[in-house]
Coordinates of C-alpha atoms in Angstrom, one line a residue:
W241 CA 26.8 165.4 26.3
Q242 CA 25.5 161.5 26.6
E243 CA 25.5 160.9 23.2
T244 CA 28.7 163.0 22.3
K245 CA 30.4 159.8 25.3
S246 CA 28.0 157.0 23.6
L247 CA 30.1 158.0 20.3
Y248 CA 33.6 158.2 22.3
F249 CA 33.3 155.0 24.2
L250 CA 31.9 153.0 20.8
H251 CA 35.0 154.1 18.2
K252 CA 37.5 152.6 21.0
N253 CA 35.5 149.7 20.6
V254 CA 35.7 149.2 16.8
S255 CA 38.8 148.3 14.8
V256 CA 40.9 147.9 18.0
R257 CA 44.4 148.3 17.2
D258 CA 45.2 144.3 18.7
A259 CA 43.4 142.7 16.2
T260 CA 44.7 141.1 12.7
F261 CA 42.7 142.6 10.9
P262 CA 40.8 146.3 10.2
G263 CA 36.8 146.6 11.3
F264 CA 37.1 143.7 14.4
I265 CA 34.7 144.8 16.5
I266 CA 34.6 144.0 20.2
A267 CA 32.0 143.4 22.5
S268 CA 33.1 145.0 24.7
P269 CA 36.4 145.4 26.1
S270 CA 35.5 143.1 29.4
L271 CA 37.8 139.9 30.1
E272 CA 35.8 138.9 33.4
P273 CA 32.9 137.7 31.8
N274 CA 34.7 137.7 28.2
Y275 CA 33.1 139.7 25.9
Y276 CA 36.2 140.2 24.0
F277 CA 34.9 138.4 21.0
H278 CA 33.8 140.2 17.5
W279 CA 29.6 138.8 17.6
V280 CA 28.7 138.6 14.4
R281 CA 25.4 139.8 15.2
D282 CA 26.2 142.5 17.9
A283 CA 28.9 144.1 14.6
A284 CA 26.3 145.1 12.5
L285 CA 23.9 145.7 14.8
V286 CA 27.4 148.8 15.7
M287 CA 28.8 149.6 12.6
K288 CA 23.7 149.7 11.0
S289 CA 23.8 153.1 14.2
L290 CA 27.0 154.1 13.5
F291 CA 25.9 154.7 9.6
K292 CA 24.2 157.9 10.9
Y293 CA 27.2 159.1 12.6
L294 CA 30.2 159.3 10.3
S295 CA 30.6 161.8 6.7
D296 CA 30.9 159.6 3.6
K297 CA 34.5 159.9 3.5
E298 CA 34.5 158.4 7.1
K299 CA 31.6 155.3 5.9
I300 CA 33.7 154.2 3.6
V301 CA 37.1 154.5 5.8
F302 CA 34.4 151.8 8.6
F303 CA 32.5 150.6 6.1
D304 CA 35.3 148.9 3.4
D305 CA 37.2 147.6 6.4
Y306 CA 34.2 145.8 7.5
A307 CA 32.8 144.6 4.7
K308 CA 36.7 143.3 4.3
L309 CA 36.4 141.6 7.3
V310 CA 33.0 139.9 6.4
L311 CA 34.2 138.3 3.6
Q312 CA 36.8 137.2 5.6
H313 CA 34.5 135.4 8.6
Q314 CA 32.5 134.0 6.0
N315 CA 35.6 132.5 4.6
T316 CA 37.3 131.1 8.1
K317 CA 37.0 127.6 9.6
T318 CA 34.3 127.1 12.0
N319 CA 32.7 124.0 13.7
I320 CA 29.9 124.0 11.4
S321 CA 29.4 124.1 7.4
S322 CA 27.5 127.3 7.8
L323 CA 27.1 131.2 7.8
G324 CA 26.1 130.5 11.0
E325 CA 28.5 131.4 13.5
V326 CA 28.4 133.3 16.8
K327 CA 31.3 135.4 16.9
Y328 CA 35.4 135.6 16.1
K329 CA 38.8 136.0 18.3
K330 CA 40.9 138.8 17.7
D331 CA 43.1 136.6 15.7
G332 CA 41.0 136.2 13.0
T333 CA 39.2 132.4 13.9
A334 CA 36.3 131.7 14.6
Y335 CA 35.6 130.6 18.9
T336 CA 35.4 126.5 18.3
G337 CA 34.7 126.2 22.0
P338 CA 31.4 124.9 22.9
W339 CA 28.5 127.3 22.0
G340 CA 25.5 127.6 21.1
R341 CA 25.7 127.0 17.1
P342 CA 24.7 128.4 14.8
Q343 CA 22.3 131.3 15.3
N344 CA 20.8 132.8 11.5
D345 CA 20.2 136.0 12.7
G346 CA 24.0 136.9 12.4
P347 CA 23.9 137.1 8.7
A348 CA 20.9 138.3 8.2
L349 CA 21.8 141.3 10.4
R350 CA 25.3 141.2 8.3
S351 CA 23.9 142.3 4.9
L352 CA 21.2 144.7 6.7
T353 CA 23.7 146.9 7.3
L354 CA 26.2 146.1 4.8
I355 CA 22.7 146.9 2.0
E356 CA 22.3 150.1 4.1
Y357 CA 26.5 151.0 2.9
F358 CA 25.8 149.0 -0.6
L359 CA 23.4 151.4 -1.7
Y360 CA 23.9 154.9 -0.1
I361 CA 27.0 154.3 -1.8
K362 CA 24.7 153.6 -5.6
S363 CA 22.7 156.2 -4.6
N364 CA 25.1 159.1 -3.7
N365 CA 27.5 158.1 -6.8
L366 CA 30.5 157.4 -4.5
K367 CA 33.9 155.6 -5.1
Y368 CA 34.7 152.7 -2.0
S369 CA 38.2 151.4 -2.4
L370 CA 36.9 147.4 -2.8
P371 CA 35.9 146.3 -6.0
D372 CA 32.1 146.0 -7.5
D373 CA 32.0 141.9 -6.8
H374 CA 33.0 141.7 -3.5
F375 CA 29.5 143.0 -2.0
Y376 CA 27.1 141.6 -5.5
S377 CA 27.9 139.6 -7.8
L378 CA 25.4 136.4 -10.6
N379 CA 28.8 135.3 -10.5
P380 CA 29.6 132.1 -8.1
K381 CA 33.5 132.7 -7.9
S382 CA 32.9 136.2 -6.6
H383 CA 33.3 137.7 -2.7
A384 CA 29.7 138.8 -3.4
V385 CA 29.6 138.9 0.9
I386 CA 26.1 140.4 0.4
K387 CA 24.9 138.0 -1.8
K388 CA 25.9 135.4 0.1
D389 CA 25.1 136.0 3.1
L390 CA 20.8 136.9 1.6
D391 CA 21.0 133.0 -0.8
Y392 CA 22.4 131.4 3.2
I393 CA 18.5 133.0 4.7
V394 CA 16.6 131.7 1.7
K395 CA 18.8 128.3 2.6
V396 CA 18.9 128.2 6.7
W397 CA 15.1 129.3 7.3
K398 CA 13.3 127.1 8.4
E399 CA 15.7 125.7 9.6
K400 CA 15.9 125.8 14.0
D401 CA 18.7 127.6 15.3
Y402 CA 19.6 129.6 18.4
D403 CA 18.3 132.7 19.7
L404 CA 19.9 136.1 20.0
W405 CA 20.2 136.0 24.1
E406 CA 22.5 132.2 22.8
E407 CA 20.2 130.3 25.6
V408 CA 17.4 128.5 23.2
K409 CA 17.3 126.4 20.4
G410 CA 14.3 126.7 18.5
D411 CA 12.2 129.4 15.9
H412 CA 12.6 132.9 17.5
F413 CA 10.6 135.5 16.3
F414 CA 13.3 138.0 16.4
T415 CA 15.7 136.7 14.1
K416 CA 13.0 135.5 11.6
M417 CA 12.2 138.8 11.3
V418 CA 15.8 139.9 10.2
Q419 CA 15.0 137.0 8.3
A420 CA 12.5 138.3 5.8
E421 CA 13.6 142.3 6.4
A422 CA 17.1 141.8 5.0
L423 CA 15.4 139.7 1.9
L424 CA 13.1 142.5 1.6
Q425 CA 15.8 144.8 1.2
G426 CA 18.6 142.3 -0.2
M427 CA 15.8 141.8 -3.6
K428 CA 16.2 146.2 -4.0
V429 CA 20.4 144.6 -4.5
A430 CA 19.5 141.8 -7.0
N431 CA 17.4 144.6 -9.1
L432 CA 20.4 147.1 -9.5
Y433 CA 21.9 144.3 -10.1
G434 CA 19.2 142.8 -13.0
D435 CA 19.7 139.7 -11.5
S436 CA 15.6 139.0 -12.1
I437 CA 16.5 135.4 -10.5
S438 CA 17.4 136.8 -6.8
A439 CA 15.5 139.4 -7.0
I440 CA 12.3 137.2 -7.3
K441 CA 13.9 133.9 -4.5
Y442 CA 14.1 136.7 -1.8
E443 CA 10.5 137.6 -2.7
S444 CA 9.1 134.0 -2.4
T445 CA 11.5 133.2 0.2
Y446 CA 10.0 137.1 2.9
E447 CA 6.5 136.1 1.9
E448 CA 7.3 132.7 3.5
I449 CA 8.8 133.9 6.7
N450 CA 6.5 136.4 6.8
E451 CA 3.6 134.1 6.8
F452 CA 4.8 131.5 9.1
L453 CA 5.5 134.8 11.6
N454 CA 1.6 134.9 12.6
K455 CA 3.0 131.5 14.6
F456 CA 4.4 133.6 16.8
F457 CA 1.8 135.7 18.1
N458 CA -0.8 134.3 21.0
V459 CA -4.2 136.0 20.4
S460 CA -5.0 135.2 23.3
Q461 CA -2.5 136.6 25.1
K462 CA -2.4 139.1 23.0
Y463 CA 1.6 139.1 22.5
F464 CA 4.0 137.7 20.2
F465 CA 6.0 134.6 22.1
S466 CA 9.6 135.6 21.5
T467 CA 10.4 131.3 20.7
I468 CA 8.5 128.7 19.0
N469 CA 9.2 125.2 18.1
W470 CA 12.1 124.6 21.4
S471 CA 13.5 122.1 20.6
G472 CA 17.0 122.7 22.5
G473 CA 19.3 124.2 24.9
H474 CA 17.5 126.2 28.2
N475 CA 14.1 125.5 28.6
T476 CA 13.2 127.9 31.9
K477 CA 11.0 130.2 29.4
T478 CA 7.1 130.5 30.9
T479 CA 6.5 132.5 29.6
Y480 CA 8.2 133.6 25.8
I481 CA 7.5 136.6 26.5
D482 CA 10.8 138.6 25.4
T483 CA 12.4 141.9 25.2
A484 CA 13.6 140.5 21.3
T485 CA 10.3 141.4 20.1
I486 CA 10.6 145.2 20.0
L487 CA 14.0 144.6 19.0
A488 CA 13.0 142.8 15.8
F489 CA 10.4 146.1 14.9
N490 CA 12.8 148.2 15.5
Q491 CA 15.1 146.5 12.9
I492 CA 11.8 147.3 10.2
K493 CA 10.6 150.0 7.9
H494 CA 6.4 149.0 8.1
P495 CA 5.0 150.9 10.6
Y496 CA 3.2 149.3 13.5
N497 CA -0.1 148.0 14.2
I498 CA -2.7 146.8 17.5
N499 CA -0.8 143.7 17.9
S500 CA 2.9 144.5 17.9
N501 CA 1.6 147.8 20.4
N502 CA 0.2 145.0 22.5
N503 CA 2.5 143.5 22.6
F504 CA 5.4 146.0 23.3
K505 CA 2.7 147.2 26.4
K506 CA 2.3 143.4 26.9
V507 CA 6.8 143.7 28.5
V508 CA 6.9 146.7 29.0
D509 CA 4.6 145.9 31.9
T510 CA 5.8 142.7 32.5
F511 CA 9.0 144.2 33.8
R512 CA 7.6 147.9 35.7
N513 CA 6.1 144.4 37.8
L514 CA 9.1 142.3 38.2
Y515 CA 12.1 145.2 38.7
K516 CA 12.4 146.8 42.7
I517 CA 13.8 149.8 40.5
N518 CA 10.4 150.5 38.7
K519 CA 7.7 149.9 41.6
N520 CA 10.3 152.0 43.7
R521 CA 11.4 155.0 42.0
N522 CA 9.3 154.4 39.0
E523 CA 11.8 153.3 36.5
Y524 CA 10.7 152.6 33.0
A525 CA 14.2 149.3 32.7
L526 CA 14.0 146.5 30.8
G527 CA 15.7 143.0 30.8
R528 CA 15.6 140.3 28.5
Y529 CA 12.6 138.2 30.1
P530 CA 10.8 137.7 33.2
E531 CA 12.6 134.2 33.8
D532 CA 15.8 136.0 33.2
F533 CA 19.1 134.3 35.7
Y534 CA 22.4 135.6 33.7
F535 CA 24.4 137.4 36.5
G536 CA 20.4 137.5 38.4
G537 CA 18.4 138.3 35.4
N538 CA 18.6 142.1 35.7
P539 CA 17.7 145.2 33.7
W540 CA 19.4 146.5 30.0
F541 CA 20.8 150.0 29.0
L542 CA 20.0 148.4 25.3
L543 CA 16.2 147.3 26.1
T544 CA 15.6 150.0 27.9
A545 CA 17.0 152.2 25.3
A546 CA 15.5 150.1 22.5
A547 CA 11.7 151.0 24.1
G548 CA 12.3 155.1 23.9
E549 CA 13.6 153.7 20.2
Y550 CA 10.1 152.2 19.6
I551 CA 8.1 155.1 20.8
Y552 CA 10.1 157.5 19.2
K553 CA 9.7 155.8 16.0
M554 CA 6.3 155.6 16.3
V555 CA 6.1 159.4 16.9
D556 CA 7.6 159.2 13.0
R557 CA 4.9 156.7 11.8
V558 CA 2.4 158.1 13.6
N559 CA 2.7 162.0 12.1
R560 CA 3.1 160.4 8.7
Q561 CA 0.3 158.6 8.8
Y562 CA -3.0 159.9 7.6
K563 CA -6.5 158.3 9.1
I564 CA -5.4 157.2 13.0
S565 CA -7.7 155.7 15.5
S566 CA -8.0 154.7 18.5
S567 CA -8.0 150.7 17.6
Q568 CA -4.4 151.2 16.7
F569 CA -2.9 151.5 20.2
P570 CA -4.6 149.1 23.1
K571 CA -6.0 150.6 26.5
D572 CA -3.9 152.1 28.3
F573 CA -1.0 152.2 26.2
I574 CA 0.3 155.7 27.1
P575 CA 0.6 155.7 31.3
G576 CA -1.2 158.8 32.3
F577 CA -2.7 159.3 28.7
K578 CA -6.0 158.1 28.0
I579 CA -6.3 157.2 24.4
P580 CA -9.8 159.1 22.2
Q581 CA -11.8 156.6 21.8
T582 CA -13.5 157.3 17.9
K583 CA -12.7 156.5 14.4
Q584 CA -10.1 158.8 13.4
F585 CA -8.6 162.3 15.5
S586 CA -8.8 165.1 14.8
P587 CA -5.7 167.6 14.7
E588 CA -6.3 168.6 17.7
Q589 CA -6.1 165.1 19.6
K590 CA -3.5 163.7 16.8
N591 CA -1.1 166.5 17.9
Q592 CA -1.9 165.2 21.8
L593 CA -1.2 162.0 21.5
L594 CA 2.0 162.8 19.5
Q595 CA 3.1 164.9 22.6
A596 CA 1.9 162.4 24.8
L597 CA 4.7 159.3 22.5
F598 CA 7.3 162.0 22.4
S599 CA 6.8 162.2 26.7
Y600 CA 6.6 158.7 27.1
G601 CA 9.9 157.8 24.7
D602 CA 11.8 159.8 27.6
E603 CA 11.2 157.9 30.4
F604 CA 12.6 155.7 29.2
L605 CA 14.7 157.2 28.1
K606 CA 15.0 158.5 32.2
T607 CA 15.1 155.8 33.3
I608 CA 19.4 155.5 31.7
Q609 CA 20.0 158.7 32.4
K610 CA 20.0 157.7 36.4
H611 CA 21.9 154.3 36.2
V612 CA 25.0 155.6 33.8
D613 CA 28.0 156.8 35.4
L614 CA 27.5 161.1 35.2
N615 CA 31.6 161.8 35.6
S616 CA 32.5 159.4 33.3
G617 CA 29.4 158.2 30.4
R618 CA 30.5 155.6 30.9
M619 CA 27.6 152.2 30.7
D620 CA 27.4 148.5 30.6
E621 CA 26.0 146.9 29.7
Q622 CA 22.7 145.6 32.7
F623 CA 22.0 147.4 36.1
H624 CA 20.6 145.7 39.5
R625 CA 17.2 145.3 39.2
D626 CA 17.5 146.5 43.0
N627 CA 20.4 148.7 43.6
G628 CA 20.7 150.3 40.6
Y629 CA 24.3 149.8 40.1
M630 CA 26.1 148.5 37.0
L631 CA 27.0 145.2 36.6
S632 CA 28.2 142.5 34.3
A633 CA 30.8 143.5 31.2
K634 CA 32.0 146.7 31.2
H635 CA 31.8 149.9 28.3
L636 CA 28.9 147.6 26.3
T637 CA 29.8 148.7 22.2
W638 CA 26.1 147.5 22.0
S639 CA 24.3 149.2 24.5
Y640 CA 26.4 152.5 22.8
S641 CA 24.8 151.5 19.7
A642 CA 21.4 151.3 21.4
F643 CA 21.1 154.8 22.2
L644 CA 23.2 156.5 19.6
S645 CA 20.0 154.5 17.7
M646 CA 17.7 156.3 19.8
K647 CA 19.0 159.5 20.1
K648 CA 18.4 159.3 16.1
A649 CA 14.9 158.4 16.4
R650 CA 14.2 161.3 19.6
D651 CA 15.6 163.7 16.4
K652 CA 13.5 163.4 13.9
A653 CA 10.6 163.3 16.7
Q654 CA 11.5 165.9 18.8
V655 CA 11.6 168.8 15.5
I656 CA 8.2 167.0 14.5
I657 CA 6.7 168.5 18.6
Q658 CA 8.3 171.5 17.3
I659 CA 6.6 172.0 13.8
K660 CA 3.4 170.7 15.7

């Protein structure tokens, strides 16, 4: 029921009728606070989750409109001479008021979303309504929206920018992770076109970013700093614990390891001890970061869903692993389940682990269920850390898309559990 409602509300915020160009995705219909903008990051993530729910015919309609809008935005005059502009107004112009610029995760996520669509179309021999060079081309004068974003990543990845919460300037784990993933997937498109020069460039830059990502891991504390090399914006984070690190892992295709699982546990434990609803009601609500002061610093639907998605995806990845060791998991990783201390799990131990992981994922789902409007299925941006009532921007599009992404991951995990 919630899946149906989430899809309904998400559709209402995609290609809104009062926008000048089709494909315009509002972050929320809310005007107080004013979220009636097309955020590059939010829109890319929304389209990525929507992709899984569309028929082939619908994919072509929705994604061709989105790809045309991307071209419009890439060629729109902005406050900065780069593709790192943050958001656009419904008339197609960029928002030019004071803001944290640039935000370079947007082009990376945008290219990842379009690459998934483009490769799907090619592998299934489908025909889209746009010319081929709209997406990728060796001709520097063509549109090539995917190539433009990928080349931008290569050019700027070493530069400081603002984080996905639009508050801190520096080097960000989330941004670097999605930039690396975009280049990794971008190599496939470049090779498809015989563009070996770009493929080599994307690969070498991907390897550079991966090497740089090692700097984010705090060995003594066993979690990834959300930001390093701070150079501007709000300097309120003292711990640099941030759920953005979990969001980052959900965007990549590589298996998790002990460091990512240590990080997950550290983030979840931090919020379990921070919010009254978690301590008093035994919930698993997650916010952005412990020092957050926006609207009082509350849990977000999309972040709680992201934690559930992380665990459900782990069910699939653990199931596909031949050898499972206790060294992959920190102590007390799954509440109430003692992970066997062995170098290789037996088939029975593996099944027990899969069941425990699935149940753990459901704890985040149950938390969301407690705070959704059960009459309408509405999900806003946040819910109060003490009393659980919704607040901030109403009908946040990203809340619905995060729920849908979690649901798809759960569906896949559930099939595995039922087979076992």
